Amino acid sequence: MIYLDNGATSFPKPYEVCRAMCRALSTCTSPGRGGYPAAMEAGRVVFSTRERAAELFDCDAEQVVFTSSCTHGLNIAIRTLVRPGTRVVISGFEHNAVTRVLHLLGAEVTVAGRKLFDPADTLQEFEKALKAGAKVAIFTHVSNVFGYILPVEQIAALCRKYKVPFVIDAAQSAGMIPVSLKKLGADFIAMPGHKGLLGPQGTGILLCGRIPSALMAGGTGSESRNPEMPAFLPDRAEPGTLNVPGIAGLGAGIQYVQRQGVDAILAREQEMVRRCVPMLERLGYRVFAGENQSGTVSFVPKIDCEEFAEKLAGRGIAVRAGLHCAPLAHQSAGTLESGTVRISFGHDTPIWKIKEIEREFERI
């Protein structure tokens, strides 16, 4: 199989990830629940992963909260900052993990920056919304549909200028583009463990620049007499038993990313896109590409997107077609009715596969 759906989940996982998970299953119980060796080993595994994440994302270890997904982390972050009627500004490329939460909470939403690969427009529209009185800003780092890398550093600077708290969705950037909690000054940055960080599904990280509200309540192994959730991180946002095998795999994935180098991974994926876009254009497809693009590219083929993806699957090529859980992004790009076919390269996609991909595409 030629796997081109890393925007959904990275695959296959590095061997080190599988090995770390198997080891945790055979050596770890629950961290913080006992002083016997298996519990202490679980605590060591969890803390070492927390430290690795803190090193990669330039924050303190206690600011790293483990979640079950990026969506879980975004829910904690958004529910901490947003109440019914809160004026919120978002980009024109947000995932349903953001827009559905805001809809559920009854927020007053302004969409800023609808032009693809146009950082100037994004910045201008965000500043306009912040000047107009937005109380919270939420924005993706990279569009999961089109690979557009938003100017998050400049948007963050605008938020700090207007003293507006903000949340960054790093679902498509963590492990592929440098992310620094300290430099950005974000209130929260949410990310999955199973995409660019190469960990297993069912894992995620929320970087906390402030103490979050308690989305859930339960045991933490600390302050057991306190009827409230602990007021300190990471315990406040980690009720219940942690996914130790998953966290072990995530730690191994982060270590793999650190060895490869985030900048090197991004450069390699962008090189794949630079080679892929002309090929798609030669075949006569409508291709979405620009200067500020990651390792993801979307296109509209000459037949129905879902049918095209199904034909590719029959030829051993895995892509994703449709709206990609991001109808707002498709609305911004004018593809809400058709959807797109998305190719998302990974850290290990061989460059020579481009020619093989082109041959298969020509047969459809």
mmCIF file of C-alpha atoms in Angstrom:
data_model
loop_
_atom_site.group_PDB
_atom_site.id
_atom_site.type_symbol
_atom_site.label_atom_id
_atom_site.label_comp_id
_atom_site.label_asym_id
_atom_site.label_seq_id
_atom_site.Cartn_x
_atom_site.Cartn_y
_atom_site.Cartn_z
ATOM 1 C CA MET A 1 0.000 0.000 0.000
ATOM 2 C CA ILE A 2 1.115 3.545 -0.760
ATOM 3 C CA TYR A 3 -0.099 5.411 2.309
ATOM 4 C CA LEU A 4 -0.969 9.064 1.662
ATOM 5 C CA ASP A 5 -3.352 9.760 4.553
ATOM 6 C CA ASN A 6 -0.986 10.921 7.294
ATOM 7 C CA GLY A 7 -3.274 13.907 7.924
ATOM 8 C CA ALA A 8 -5.704 11.382 9.429
ATOM 9 C CA THR A 9 -3.112 9.317 11.296
ATOM 10 C CA SER A 10 0.541 8.489 10.749
ATOM 11 C CA PHE A 11 1.103 4.979 9.440
ATOM 12 C CA PRO A 12 2.962 2.732 9.807
ATOM 13 C CA LYS A 13 4.264 3.612 13.253
ATOM 14 C CA PRO A 14 7.981 3.362 13.967
ATOM 15 C CA TYR A 15 9.005 0.026 15.458
ATOM 16 C CA GLU A 16 10.123 1.832 18.623
ATOM 17 C CA VAL A 17 6.528 2.923 19.277
ATOM 18 C CA CYS A 18 5.185 -0.625 19.120
ATOM 19 C CA ARG A 19 8.018 -1.905 21.311
ATOM 20 C CA ALA A 20 7.445 0.777 23.971
ATOM 21 C CA MET A 21 3.729 -0.012 24.125
ATOM 22 C CA CYS A 22 4.306 -3.748 24.479
ATOM 23 C CA ARG A 23 6.870 -3.170 27.204
ATOM 24 C CA ALA A 24 4.461 -0.927 29.124
ATOM 25 C CA LEU A 25 1.715 -3.548 28.899
ATOM 26 C CA SER A 26 4.024 -6.114 30.493
ATOM 27 C CA THR A 27 5.750 -3.914 33.111
ATOM 28 C CA CYS A 28 3.384 -1.064 34.122
ATOM 29 C CA THR A 29 0.241 -0.728 36.216
ATOM 30 C CA SER A 30 -1.189 2.692 37.217
ATOM 31 C CA PRO A 31 1.032 5.664 38.041
ATOM 32 C CA GLY A 32 0.556 7.358 41.410
ATOM 33 C CA ARG A 33 -1.512 4.506 42.815
ATOM 34 C CA GLY A 34 1.158 2.586 44.691
ATOM 35 C CA GLY A 35 4.813 2.294 45.685
ATOM 36 C CA TYR A 36 5.418 -1.172 44.237
ATOM 37 C CA PRO A 37 7.700 -1.608 41.186
ATOM 38 C CA ALA A 38 5.040 -1.833 38.457
ATOM 39 C CA ALA A 39 3.336 1.370 39.646
ATOM 40 C CA MET A 40 6.665 3.167 39.991
ATOM 41 C CA GLU A 41 7.643 2.088 36.468
ATOM 42 C CA ALA A 42 4.337 3.467 35.167
ATOM 43 C CA GLY A 43 5.078 6.769 36.876
ATOM 44 C CA ARG A 44 8.540 6.834 35.331
ATOM 45 C CA VAL A 45 7.181 6.167 31.820
ATOM 46 C CA VAL A 46 4.542 8.889 32.120
ATOM 47 C CA PHE A 47 6.945 11.456 33.537
ATOM 48 C CA SER A 48 9.648 10.762 30.954
ATOM 49 C CA THR A 49 7.110 11.301 28.151
ATOM 50 C CA ARG A 50 5.962 14.507 29.833
ATOM 51 C CA GLU A 51 9.562 15.700 29.946
ATOM 52 C CA ARG A 52 10.183 14.817 26.304
ATOM 53 C CA ALA A 53 7.062 16.710 25.244
ATOM 54 C CA ALA A 54 8.084 19.708 27.359
ATOM 55 C CA GLU A 55 11.481 19.739 25.663
ATOM 56 C CA LEU A 56 9.960 19.533 22.179
ATOM 57 C CA PHE A 57 7.325 22.198 22.812
ATOM 58 C CA ASP A 58 9.384 24.558 24.974
ATOM 59 C CA CYS A 59 7.385 24.495 28.200
ATOM 60 C CA ASP A 60 7.515 23.106 31.732
ATOM 61 C CA ALA A 61 6.751 19.431 32.270
ATOM 62 C CA GLU A 62 3.724 20.153 34.477
ATOM 63 C CA GLN A 63 2.192 22.189 31.635
ATOM 64 C CA VAL A 64 1.920 18.997 29.564
ATOM 65 C CA VAL A 65 -1.504 17.413 30.079
ATOM 66 C CA PHE A 66 -2.213 14.017 28.517
ATOM 67 C CA THR A 67 -5.562 13.704 26.743
ATOM 68 C CA SER A 68 -7.292 11.040 24.694
ATOM 69 C CA SER A 69 -7.152 13.139 21.506
ATOM 70 C CA CYS A 70 -6.696 16.641 20.145
ATOM 71 C CA THR A 71 -10.494 16.992 20.252
ATOM 72 C CA HIS A 72 -10.448 16.213 23.984
ATOM 73 C CA GLY A 73 -7.796 18.873 24.535
ATOM 74 C CA LEU A 74 -9.666 21.457 22.485
ATOM 75 C CA ASN A 75 -12.815 20.814 24.511
ATOM 76 C CA ILE A 76 -10.927 21.472 27.752
ATOM 77 C CA ALA A 77 -9.366 24.640 26.341
ATOM 78 C CA ILE A 78 -12.465 26.097 24.715
ATOM 79 C CA ARG A 79 -14.744 25.335 27.657
ATOM 80 C CA THR A 80 -12.260 27.076 29.946
ATOM 81 C CA LEU A 81 -12.439 30.330 27.967
ATOM 82 C CA VAL A 82 -15.866 30.400 26.301
ATOM 83 C CA ARG A 83 -19.341 30.870 27.717
ATOM 84 C CA PRO A 84 -22.711 31.370 25.974
ATOM 85 C CA GLY A 85 -22.549 34.639 24.070
ATOM 86 C CA THR A 86 -18.749 34.992 24.242
ATOM 87 C CA ARG A 87 -17.431 36.767 21.153
ATOM 88 C CA VAL A 88 -14.920 34.415 19.533
ATOM 89 C CA VAL A 89 -12.810 34.915 16.408
ATOM 90 C CA ILE A 90 -11.674 31.856 14.452
ATOM 91 C CA SER A 91 -9.918 31.333 11.139
ATOM 92 C CA GLY A 92 -11.745 30.301 7.990
ATOM 93 C CA PHE A 93 -10.090 26.877 8.084
ATOM 94 C CA GLU A 94 -11.178 25.384 11.405
ATOM 95 C CA HIS A 95 -12.006 21.742 12.034
ATOM 96 C CA ASN A 96 -15.308 20.593 13.536
ATOM 97 C CA ALA A 97 -13.372 19.921 16.751
ATOM 98 C CA VAL A 98 -13.461 23.709 17.165
ATOM 99 C CA THR A 99 -16.642 24.816 15.399
ATOM 100 C CA ARG A 100 -18.957 22.222 16.931
ATOM 101 C CA VAL A 101 -17.804 23.018 20.455
ATOM 102 C CA LEU A 102 -18.425 26.727 19.873
ATOM 103 C CA HIS A 103 -21.861 25.973 18.441
ATOM 104 C CA LEU A 104 -22.701 23.785 21.426
ATOM 105 C CA LEU A 105 -21.629 26.527 23.840
ATOM 106 C CA GLY A 106 -23.641 29.218 22.049
ATOM 107 C CA ALA A 107 -20.650 31.434 21.283
ATOM 108 C CA GLU A 108 -20.901 34.469 19.008
ATOM 109 C CA VAL A 109 -18.438 33.533 16.253
ATOM 110 C CA THR A 110 -16.616 35.733 13.747
ATOM 111 C CA VAL A 111 -14.764 33.990 10.915
ATOM 112 C CA ALA A 112 -11.587 35.842 9.951
ATOM 113 C CA GLY A 113 -9.390 35.148 6.934
ATOM 114 C CA ARG A 114 -11.052 33.098 4.201
ATOM 115 C CA LYS A 115 -8.333 33.351 1.521
ATOM 116 C CA LEU A 116 -6.140 30.292 1.037
ATOM 117 C CA PHE A 117 -2.360 30.739 1.274
ATOM 118 C CA ASP A 118 -2.788 34.435 2.033
ATOM 119 C CA PRO A 119 -1.213 35.293 5.414
ATOM 120 C CA ALA A 120 -1.744 39.022 4.897
ATOM 121 C CA ASP A 121 -5.506 38.532 4.572
ATOM 122 C CA THR A 122 -5.575 36.248 7.610
ATOM 123 C CA LEU A 123 -3.719 38.792 9.741
ATOM 124 C CA GLN A 124 -5.787 41.740 8.539
ATOM 125 C CA GLU A 125 -9.061 39.968 9.278
ATOM 126 C CA PHE A 126 -7.927 38.771 12.695
ATOM 127 C CA GLU A 127 -6.832 42.242 13.723
ATOM 128 C CA LYS A 128 -10.151 43.663 12.532
ATOM 129 C CA ALA A 129 -12.065 41.147 14.680
ATOM 130 C CA LEU A 130 -9.825 41.734 17.710
ATOM 131 C CA LYS A 131 -10.281 45.498 17.386
ATOM 132 C CA ALA A 132 -14.045 44.976 17.151
ATOM 133 C CA GLY A 133 -14.087 43.324 20.578
ATOM 134 C CA ALA A 134 -13.500 39.592 20.216
ATOM 135 C CA LYS A 135 -12.892 38.149 23.682
ATOM 136 C CA VAL A 136 -11.284 34.839 22.646
ATOM 137 C CA ALA A 137 -9.323 33.739 19.551
ATOM 138 C CA ILE A 138 -9.031 30.163 18.305
ATOM 139 C CA PHE A 139 -7.041 29.217 15.225
ATOM 140 C CA THR A 140 -5.498 26.214 13.578
ATOM 141 C CA HIS A 141 -1.783 26.157 12.876
ATOM 142 C CA VAL A 142 -2.194 24.237 9.604
ATOM 143 C CA SER A 143 -5.360 23.540 7.616
ATOM 144 C CA ASN A 144 -6.049 19.815 7.689
ATOM 145 C CA VAL A 145 -7.610 20.057 4.220
ATOM 146 C CA PHE A 146 -5.234 22.274 2.255
ATOM 147 C CA GLY A 147 -2.002 22.340 4.243
ATOM 148 C CA TYR A 148 -2.126 26.136 4.535
ATOM 149 C CA ILE A 149 0.285 27.173 7.287
ATOM 150 C CA LEU A 150 -1.341 30.100 9.069
ATOM 151 C CA PRO A 151 0.851 32.926 10.429
ATOM 152 C CA VAL A 152 0.363 31.789 14.016
ATOM 153 C CA GLU A 153 3.285 33.753 15.443
ATOM 154 C CA GLN A 154 1.846 37.023 14.132
ATOM 155 C CA ILE A 155 -1.731 36.135 15.147
ATOM 156 C CA ALA A 156 -0.435 35.284 18.622
ATOM 157 C CA ALA A 157 1.326 38.665 18.769
ATOM 158 C CA LEU A 158 -1.942 40.397 17.852
ATOM 159 C CA CYS A 159 -3.773 38.503 20.586
ATOM 160 C CA ARG A 160 -1.166 39.552 23.129
ATOM 161 C CA LYS A 161 -1.386 43.148 21.880
ATOM 162 C CA TYR A 162 -5.156 43.240 22.424
ATOM 163 C CA LYS A 163 -4.938 41.117 25.609
ATOM 164 C CA VAL A 164 -7.177 38.404 24.164
ATOM 165 C CA PRO A 165 -6.664 34.792 25.343
ATOM 166 C CA PHE A 166 -6.140 32.299 22.530
ATOM 167 C CA VAL A 167 -6.077 28.601 21.678
ATOM 168 C CA ILE A 168 -4.034 26.985 18.912
ATOM 169 C CA ASP A 169 -5.093 23.766 17.222
ATOM 170 C CA ALA A 170 -1.779 22.077 16.388
ATOM 171 C CA ALA A 171 -3.335 18.883 15.044
ATOM 172 C CA GLN A 172 -1.493 19.168 11.722
ATOM 173 C CA SER A 173 1.688 20.863 12.928
ATOM 174 C CA ALA A 174 2.910 19.139 16.109
ATOM 175 C CA GLY A 175 5.949 17.072 15.169
ATOM 176 C CA MET A 176 6.120 18.650 11.711
ATOM 177 C CA ILE A 177 6.530 22.376 12.420
ATOM 178 C CA PRO A 178 8.249 23.954 15.447
ATOM 179 C CA VAL A 179 5.764 24.806 18.222
ATOM 180 C CA SER A 180 6.794 26.750 21.352
ATOM 181 C CA LEU A 181 4.346 27.427 24.155
ATOM 182 C CA LYS A 182 6.667 30.021 25.710
ATOM 183 C CA LYS A 183 7.314 31.965 22.499
ATOM 184 C CA LEU A 184 3.702 31.948 21.363
ATOM 185 C CA GLY A 185 2.335 32.809 24.800
ATOM 186 C CA ALA A 186 -0.779 30.759 24.121
ATOM 187 C CA ASP A 187 -3.310 29.967 26.790
ATOM 188 C CA PHE A 188 -3.631 26.471 25.328
ATOM 189 C CA ILE A 189 -2.177 24.447 22.461
ATOM 190 C CA ALA A 190 -3.913 21.161 21.659
ATOM 191 C CA MET A 191 -2.494 18.331 19.570
ATOM 192 C CA PRO A 192 -3.037 14.624 18.855
ATOM 193 C CA GLY A 193 -0.467 12.002 19.667
ATOM 194 C CA HIS A 194 -1.157 9.841 16.625
ATOM 195 C CA LYS A 195 -0.323 12.181 13.733
ATOM 196 C CA GLY A 196 2.987 14.038 13.470
ATOM 197 C CA LEU A 197 4.134 12.772 16.874
ATOM 198 C CA LEU A 198 3.883 9.189 15.536
ATOM 199 C CA GLY A 199 2.226 7.782 18.667
ATOM 200 C CA PRO A 200 -0.862 5.558 18.838
ATOM 201 C CA GLN A 201 -4.474 6.590 18.443
ATOM 202 C CA GLY A 202 -6.198 7.448 21.698
ATOM 203 C CA THR A 203 -3.443 9.813 22.811
ATOM 204 C CA GLY A 204 -3.089 13.589 22.799
ATOM 205 C CA ILE A 205 -1.471 16.514 24.551
ATOM 206 C CA LEU A 206 -2.815 19.825 25.812
ATOM 207 C CA LEU A 207 -0.136 22.407 26.562
ATOM 208 C CA CYS A 208 -1.504 24.673 29.274
ATOM 209 C CA GLY A 209 -0.423 28.286 29.605
ATOM 210 C CA ARG A 210 -3.052 28.709 32.331
ATOM 211 C CA ILE A 211 -4.977 26.500 34.733
ATOM 212 C CA PRO A 212 -7.915 24.958 32.827
ATOM 213 C CA SER A 213 -11.425 24.385 34.035
ATOM 214 C CA ALA A 214 -12.130 20.794 35.022
ATOM 215 C CA LEU A 215 -13.907 19.192 32.059
ATOM 216 C CA MET A 216 -14.203 15.947 34.020
ATOM 217 C CA ALA A 217 -13.774 15.015 37.666
ATOM 218 C CA GLY A 218 -12.380 11.920 39.292
ATOM 219 C CA GLY A 219 -9.417 10.355 41.008
ATOM 220 C CA THR A 220 -5.941 11.728 40.432
ATOM 221 C CA GLY A 221 -3.879 9.967 43.075
ATOM 222 C CA SER A 222 -3.436 13.344 44.800
ATOM 223 C CA GLU A 223 -5.480 15.352 47.342
ATOM 224 C CA SER A 224 -7.946 12.485 47.727
ATOM 225 C CA ARG A 225 -9.788 14.207 50.607
ATOM 226 C CA ASN A 226 -10.475 17.282 48.484
ATOM 227 C CA PRO A 227 -13.991 17.112 46.947
ATOM 228 C CA GLU A 228 -12.786 19.455 44.187
ATOM 229 C CA MET A 229 -10.330 18.611 41.451
ATOM 230 C CA PRO A 230 -6.777 19.669 42.414
ATOM 231 C CA ALA A 231 -6.016 23.253 41.462
ATOM 232 C CA PHE A 232 -2.565 22.432 40.066
ATOM 233 C CA LEU A 233 -1.298 20.969 36.798
ATOM 234 C CA PRO A 234 -1.272 18.385 35.429
ATOM 235 C CA ASP A 235 -3.579 16.690 37.959
ATOM 236 C CA ARG A 236 -6.441 19.139 37.447
ATOM 237 C CA ALA A 237 -6.961 17.994 33.860
ATOM 238 C CA GLU A 238 -6.038 14.304 34.195
ATOM 239 C CA PRO A 239 -8.813 12.533 36.162
ATOM 240 C CA GLY A 240 -8.937 8.757 36.089
ATOM 241 C CA THR A 241 -6.332 6.196 35.072
ATOM 242 C CA LEU A 242 -3.955 7.372 32.380
ATOM 243 C CA ASN A 243 -3.430 5.431 29.154
ATOM 244 C CA VAL A 244 0.058 4.268 30.144
ATOM 245 C CA PRO A 245 0.733 2.010 27.116
ATOM 246 C CA GLY A 246 -0.435 4.800 24.824
ATOM 247 C CA ILE A 247 1.698 7.382 26.613
ATOM 248 C CA ALA A 248 4.678 5.028 26.400
ATOM 249 C CA GLY A 249 4.164 4.767 22.640
ATOM 250 C CA LEU A 250 3.746 8.527 22.395
ATOM 251 C CA GLY A 251 7.010 9.040 24.251
ATOM 252 C CA ALA A 252 8.794 6.780 21.789
ATOM 253 C CA GLY A 253 7.189 8.652 18.887
ATOM 254 C CA ILE A 254 8.340 12.006 20.264
ATOM 255 C CA GLN A 255 11.852 10.635 20.721
ATOM 256 C CA TYR A 256 11.824 9.475 17.089
ATOM 257 C CA VAL A 257 10.719 12.945 15.942
ATOM 258 C CA GLN A 258 13.457 14.569 18.005
ATOM 259 C CA ARG A 259 16.090 12.332 16.418
ATOM 260 C CA GLN A 260 14.864 13.094 12.908
ATOM 261 C CA GLY A 261 14.433 16.820 13.596
ATOM 262 C CA VAL A 262 11.170 18.718 13.097
ATOM 263 C CA ASP A 263 12.700 21.045 10.491
ATOM 264 C CA ALA A 264 14.013 18.084 8.496
ATOM 265 C CA ILE A 265 10.613 16.367 8.570
ATOM 266 C CA LEU A 266 8.868 19.517 7.329
ATOM 267 C CA ALA A 267 11.427 20.078 4.562
ATOM 268 C CA ARG A 268 11.012 16.509 3.351
ATOM 269 C CA GLU A 269 7.206 16.664 3.315
ATOM 270 C CA GLN A 270 7.244 20.022 1.525
ATOM 271 C CA GLU A 271 9.589 18.585 -1.097
ATOM 272 C CA MET A 272 7.037 15.826 -1.707
ATOM 273 C CA VAL A 273 4.324 18.455 -2.220
ATOM 274 C CA ARG A 274 6.545 20.433 -4.607
ATOM 275 C CA ARG A 275 6.966 17.304 -6.714
ATOM 276 C CA CYS A 276 3.340 16.236 -6.435
ATOM 277 C CA VAL A 277 1.604 19.497 -7.404
ATOM 278 C CA PRO A 278 2.985 19.701 -10.989
ATOM 279 C CA MET A 279 2.056 16.044 -11.506
ATOM 280 C CA LEU A 280 -1.537 16.687 -10.443
ATOM 281 C CA GLU A 281 -1.723 19.785 -12.640
ATOM 282 C CA ARG A 282 -0.418 17.838 -15.653
ATOM 283 C CA LEU A 283 -3.313 15.443 -15.182
ATOM 284 C CA GLY A 284 -5.752 18.346 -15.414
ATOM 285 C CA TYR A 285 -6.979 18.433 -11.824
ATOM 286 C CA ARG A 286 -7.866 21.564 -9.895
ATOM 287 C CA VAL A 287 -5.040 21.753 -7.365
ATOM 288 C CA PHE A 288 -4.812 23.909 -4.230
ATOM 289 C CA ALA A 289 -1.218 24.942 -3.615
ATOM 290 C CA GLY A 290 0.659 27.981 -2.371
ATOM 291 C CA GLU A 291 3.790 29.324 -0.737
ATOM 292 C CA ASN A 292 2.751 28.692 2.870
ATOM 293 C CA GLN A 293 2.032 24.972 2.591
ATOM 294 C CA SER A 294 2.902 21.919 4.663
ATOM 295 C CA GLY A 295 3.028 18.309 3.486
ATOM 296 C CA THR A 296 -0.646 18.237 2.524
ATOM 297 C CA VAL A 297 -2.232 19.021 -0.837
ATOM 298 C CA SER A 298 -5.871 18.810 -1.959
ATOM 299 C CA PHE A 299 -7.272 18.593 -5.461
ATOM 300 C CA VAL A 300 -10.565 18.150 -7.302
ATOM 301 C CA PRO A 301 -10.405 15.344 -9.903
ATOM 302 C CA LYS A 302 -12.508 15.011 -13.047
ATOM 303 C CA ILE A 303 -14.875 12.563 -11.394
ATOM 304 C CA ASP A 304 -16.575 12.447 -7.996
ATOM 305 C CA CYS A 305 -14.009 12.718 -5.186
ATOM 306 C CA GLU A 306 -15.275 9.735 -3.233
ATOM 307 C CA GLU A 307 -15.375 7.596 -6.390
ATOM 308 C CA PHE A 308 -11.829 8.674 -7.263
ATOM 309 C CA ALA A 309 -10.543 7.766 -3.792
ATOM 310 C CA GLU A 310 -12.295 4.402 -3.977
ATOM 311 C CA LYS A 311 -10.607 3.651 -7.299
ATOM 312 C CA LEU A 312 -7.239 4.590 -5.800
ATOM 313 C CA ALA A 313 -7.891 2.306 -2.829
ATOM 314 C CA GLY A 314 -8.480 -0.529 -5.286
ATOM 315 C CA ARG A 315 -5.015 0.185 -6.675
ATOM 316 C CA GLY A 316 -3.385 0.179 -3.255
ATOM 317 C CA ILE A 317 -3.209 3.948 -2.704
ATOM 318 C CA ALA A 318 -4.705 5.354 0.507
ATOM 319 C CA VAL A 319 -6.005 8.943 0.379
ATOM 320 C CA ARG A 320 -8.945 10.729 1.955
ATOM 321 C CA ALA A 321 -11.849 12.299 0.072
ATOM 322 C CA GLY A 322 -14.819 14.431 1.096
ATOM 323 C CA LEU A 323 -15.055 17.319 3.537
ATOM 324 C CA HIS A 324 -12.436 16.058 6.018
ATOM 325 C CA CYS A 325 -14.537 17.118 9.066
ATOM 326 C CA ALA A 326 -13.808 20.731 8.073
ATOM 327 C CA PRO A 327 -16.775 22.145 6.115
ATOM 328 C CA LEU A 328 -15.742 25.687 7.060
ATOM 329 C CA ALA A 329 -12.411 25.233 5.253
ATOM 330 C CA HIS A 330 -14.194 23.930 2.162
ATOM 331 C CA GLN A 331 -16.641 26.814 2.301
ATOM 332 C CA SER A 332 -13.690 29.220 2.386
ATOM 333 C CA ALA A 333 -12.081 27.532 -0.633
ATOM 334 C CA GLY A 334 -15.308 27.102 -2.621
ATOM 335 C CA THR A 335 -15.270 23.283 -2.488
ATOM 336 C CA LEU A 336 -18.143 22.696 -0.067
ATOM 337 C CA GLU A 337 -20.286 20.995 -2.727
ATOM 338 C CA SER A 338 -17.590 18.859 -4.348
ATOM 339 C CA GLY A 339 -15.187 18.203 -1.502
ATOM 340 C CA THR A 340 -11.598 17.357 -2.401
ATOM 341 C CA VAL A 341 -9.210 14.457 -2.538
ATOM 342 C CA ARG A 342 -6.454 15.007 0.018
ATOM 343 C CA ILE A 343 -2.907 13.699 -0.166
ATOM 344 C CA SER A 344 -0.997 14.052 3.093
ATOM 345 C CA PHE A 345 2.603 12.904 3.117
ATOM 346 C CA GLY A 346 4.418 11.510 6.137
ATOM 347 C CA HIS A 347 7.908 11.562 7.540
ATOM 348 C CA ASP A 348 8.805 8.349 5.712
ATOM 349 C CA THR A 349 6.962 8.603 2.363
ATOM 350 C CA PRO A 350 9.588 7.698 -0.266
ATOM 351 C CA ILE A 351 10.163 10.480 -2.806
ATOM 352 C CA TRP A 352 10.436 7.949 -5.620
ATOM 353 C CA LYS A 353 6.789 6.987 -5.013
ATOM 354 C CA ILE A 354 5.660 10.141 -6.869
ATOM 355 C CA LYS A 355 6.253 8.468 -10.247
ATOM 356 C CA GLU A 356 4.341 5.371 -9.177
ATOM 357 C CA ILE A 357 1.487 7.544 -7.901
ATOM 358 C CA GLU A 358 1.350 9.375 -11.233
ATOM 359 C CA ARG A 359 1.135 6.111 -13.182
ATOM 360 C CA GLU A 360 -1.786 4.915 -11.060
ATOM 361 C CA PHE A 361 -3.592 8.258 -11.302
ATOM 362 C CA GLU A 362 -3.303 8.181 -15.110
ATOM 363 C CA ARG A 363 -5.179 4.870 -15.199
ATOM 364 C CA ILE A 364 -8.293 6.264 -13.537
#
